[in-house]
mmCIF file of C-alpha atoms in Angstrom:
data_model
loop_
_atom_site.group_PDB
_atom_site.id
_atom_site.type_symbol
_atom_site.label_atom_id
_atom_site.label_comp_id
_atom_site.label_asym_id
_atom_site.label_seq_id
_atom_site.Cartn_x
_atom_site.Cartn_y
_atom_site.Cartn_z
ATOM 1 C CA UNK A 1 -10.218 -23.650 -0.847
ATOM 2 C CA UNK A 2 -11.607 -21.253 -3.476
ATOM 3 C CA UNK A 3 -10.974 -18.297 -1.146
ATOM 4 C CA UNK A 4 -7.335 -19.320 -0.671
ATOM 5 C CA UNK A 5 -6.776 -19.559 -4.407
ATOM 6 C CA UNK A 6 -8.301 -16.123 -5.007
ATOM 7 C CA UNK A 7 -6.218 -14.581 -2.198
ATOM 8 C CA UNK A 8 -3.129 -16.225 -3.705
ATOM 9 C CA UNK A 9 -3.907 -14.804 -7.161
ATOM 10 C CA UNK A 10 -4.639 -11.353 -5.755
ATOM 11 C CA UNK A 11 -1.456 -11.380 -3.671
ATOM 12 C CA UNK A 12 0.728 -12.315 -6.626
ATOM 13 C CA UNK A 13 -0.888 -9.650 -8.787
ATOM 14 C CA UNK A 14 -0.462 -7.035 -6.044
ATOM 15 C CA UNK A 15 3.206 -7.955 -5.613
ATOM 16 C CA UNK A 16 3.896 -7.572 -9.325
ATOM 17 C CA UNK A 17 2.105 -4.204 -9.402
ATOM 18 C CA UNK A 18 4.116 -3.088 -6.353
ATOM 19 C CA UNK A 19 7.389 -4.037 -8.021
ATOM 20 C CA UNK A 20 6.539 -2.263 -11.285
ATOM 21 C CA UNK A 21 5.384 0.923 -9.572
ATOM 22 C CA UNK A 22 8.364 1.003 -7.196
ATOM 23 C CA UNK A 23 11.005 0.572 -9.900
ATOM 24 C CA UNK A 24 9.371 3.303 -11.971
ATOM 25 C CA UNK A 25 9.263 5.731 -9.054
ATOM 26 C CA UNK A 26 12.773 4.867 -7.839
ATOM 27 C CA UNK A 27 14.161 5.565 -11.287
ATOM 28 C CA UNK A 28 13.605 9.278 -10.576
ATOM 29 C CA UNK A 29 14.391 9.234 -6.847
ATOM 30 C CA UNK A 30 17.119 11.675 -5.853
ATOM 31 C CA UNK A 31 16.672 11.788 -2.082
ATOM 32 C CA UNK A 32 17.138 9.458 0.877
ATOM 33 C CA UNK A 33 13.356 9.274 1.284
ATOM 34 C CA UNK A 34 11.902 5.895 0.129
ATOM 35 C CA UNK A 35 9.329 7.366 -2.267
ATOM 36 C CA UNK A 36 8.516 4.071 -3.984
ATOM 37 C CA UNK A 37 7.427 2.278 -0.824
ATOM 38 C CA UNK A 38 5.667 5.393 0.435
ATOM 39 C CA UNK A 39 3.623 5.736 -2.786
ATOM 40 C CA UNK A 40 2.725 2.036 -2.804
ATOM 41 C CA UNK A 41 1.547 2.127 0.809
ATOM 42 C CA UNK A 42 -0.600 5.237 0.304
ATOM 43 C CA UNK A 43 -2.136 3.878 -2.905
ATOM 44 C CA UNK A 44 -2.768 0.567 -1.142
ATOM 45 C CA UNK A 45 -4.626 2.425 1.600
ATOM 46 C CA UNK A 46 -6.784 4.202 -0.994
ATOM 47 C CA UNK A 47 -7.450 0.903 -2.785
ATOM 48 C CA UNK A 48 -8.469 -0.932 0.386
ATOM 49 C CA UNK A 49 -10.841 1.908 1.277
ATOM 50 C CA UNK A 50 -12.408 1.708 -2.187
ATOM 51 C CA UNK A 51 -12.598 -2.104 -2.198
ATOM 52 C CA UNK A 52 -14.188 -2.429 1.253
ATOM 53 C CA UNK A 53 -16.714 0.302 0.541
ATOM 54 C CA UNK A 54 -17.707 -0.920 -2.910
ATOM 55 C CA UNK A 55 -17.888 -4.597 -1.980
ATOM 56 C CA UNK A 56 -20.096 -3.715 1.009
ATOM 57 C CA UNK A 57 -22.355 -1.406 -0.957
ATOM 58 C CA UNK A 58 -22.936 -3.628 -3.965
ATOM 59 C CA UNK A 59 -22.798 -6.894 -2.004
ATOM 60 C CA UNK A 60 -19.928 -8.508 -3.883
ATOM 61 C CA UNK A 61 -19.201 -12.142 -3.079
ATOM 62 C CA UNK A 62 -16.950 -12.469 0.000
ATOM 63 C CA UNK A 63 -14.368 -14.458 -2.008
ATOM 64 C CA UNK A 64 -13.905 -11.469 -4.328
ATOM 65 C CA UNK A 65 -13.637 -9.122 -1.335
ATOM 66 C CA UNK A 66 -10.909 -11.351 0.135
ATOM 67 C CA UNK A 67 -9.066 -11.451 -3.191
ATOM 68 C CA UNK A 68 -9.111 -7.648 -3.500
ATOM 69 C CA UNK A 69 -8.353 -6.728 0.118
ATOM 70 C CA UNK A 70 -6.256 -9.477 1.692
ATOM 71 C CA UNK A 71 -4.816 -10.661 -1.625
ATOM 72 C CA UNK A 72 -4.314 -7.667 -3.914
ATOM 73 C CA UNK A 73 -3.854 -4.979 -1.244
ATOM 74 C CA UNK A 74 -1.860 -7.317 0.996
ATOM 75 C CA UNK A 75 0.495 -8.187 -1.843
ATOM 76 C CA UNK A 76 0.651 -4.594 -3.047
ATOM 77 C CA UNK A 77 1.422 -2.825 0.225
ATOM 78 C CA UNK A 78 4.756 -3.214 1.896
ATOM 79 C CA UNK A 79 4.610 -2.779 5.646
ATOM 80 C CA UNK A 80 7.582 -5.038 6.304
ATOM 81 C CA UNK A 81 9.593 -3.038 3.769
ATOM 82 C CA UNK A 82 8.385 0.137 5.481
ATOM 83 C CA UNK A 83 9.705 -1.187 8.814
ATOM 84 C CA UNK A 84 13.053 -2.149 7.344
ATOM 85 C CA UNK A 85 13.508 1.134 5.476
ATOM 86 C CA UNK A 86 12.597 3.056 8.631
ATOM 87 C CA UNK A 87 15.204 1.115 10.591
ATOM 88 C CA UNK A 88 17.840 1.691 7.880
ATOM 89 C CA UNK A 89 17.163 5.448 7.993
ATOM 90 C CA UNK A 90 17.648 5.400 11.781
ATOM 91 C CA UNK A 91 20.767 3.258 11.534
ATOM 92 C CA UNK A 92 22.218 5.672 8.965
ATOM 93 C CA UNK A 93 21.570 8.648 11.234
ATOM 94 C CA UNK A 94 19.056 10.165 8.797
ATOM 95 C CA UNK A 95 16.713 11.188 11.589
ATOM 96 C CA UNK A 96 14.760 13.855 9.736
ATOM 97 C CA UNK A 97 14.087 11.449 6.846
ATOM 98 C CA UNK A 98 13.091 8.771 9.367
ATOM 99 C CA UNK A 99 10.570 10.998 11.149
ATOM 100 C CA UNK A 100 9.216 12.440 7.901
ATOM 101 C CA UNK A 101 8.771 8.948 6.456
ATOM 102 C CA UNK A 102 7.125 7.363 9.494
ATOM 103 C CA UNK A 103 4.802 10.263 10.309
ATOM 104 C CA UNK A 104 3.794 10.963 6.704
ATOM 105 C CA UNK A 105 3.227 7.258 5.971
ATOM 106 C CA UNK A 106 0.881 6.856 8.932
ATOM 107 C CA UNK A 107 -0.979 10.140 8.404
ATOM 108 C CA UNK A 108 -1.312 9.823 4.631
ATOM 109 C CA UNK A 109 -2.119 6.117 4.929
ATOM 110 C CA UNK A 110 -5.109 6.862 7.156
ATOM 111 C CA UNK A 111 -6.115 9.768 4.903
ATOM 112 C CA UNK A 112 -5.777 7.412 1.934
ATOM 113 C CA UNK A 113 -8.258 4.963 3.455
ATOM 114 C CA UNK A 114 -10.610 7.873 4.166
ATOM 115 C CA UNK A 115 -10.231 9.088 0.582
ATOM 116 C CA UNK A 116 -10.906 5.610 -0.768
ATOM 117 C CA UNK A 117 -14.080 5.328 1.307
ATOM 118 C CA UNK A 118 -15.183 8.836 0.282
ATOM 119 C CA UNK A 119 -14.535 8.105 -3.409
ATOM 120 C CA UNK A 120 -16.656 4.973 -3.171
ATOM 121 C CA UNK A 121 -19.690 6.335 -1.326
#
C-alpha cells in the first residue's frame, strides 16, 4: 500500500511539472512541431536514466525508486500525447513534421536515457 501511495504522489507531481513545462515552452512555439511534448519526453528519459542509476548505486529503498521512476517519470512523460500528436500531424498532411517528430523523439529519448545513466555513474 505504501508503494501505491508513493507512486500516486510521484505521478501527480510529474503531471504538474509536465503541464508547467509544456505551457512555458508552447508559449514560444511558432512551428507545427510539438516542442513541449518533445522536451518533456526527452527530459523524462534523462530523469529515468538518472533515477535508475542512482537508486541502484546507492541502494535507495525500492518504494522511493518506484515513486521516482513509475510515479514521477510516468506522470511527467507523455507517450499517449506523443501518439496523438503524431497521428494529428499525419492527419493534417504534415508528413515532414511527423517523421521529424517520431524519429527525433525515439532517437533523442534513447540518447536521453544514455545521458542520464552516464551523468549518474
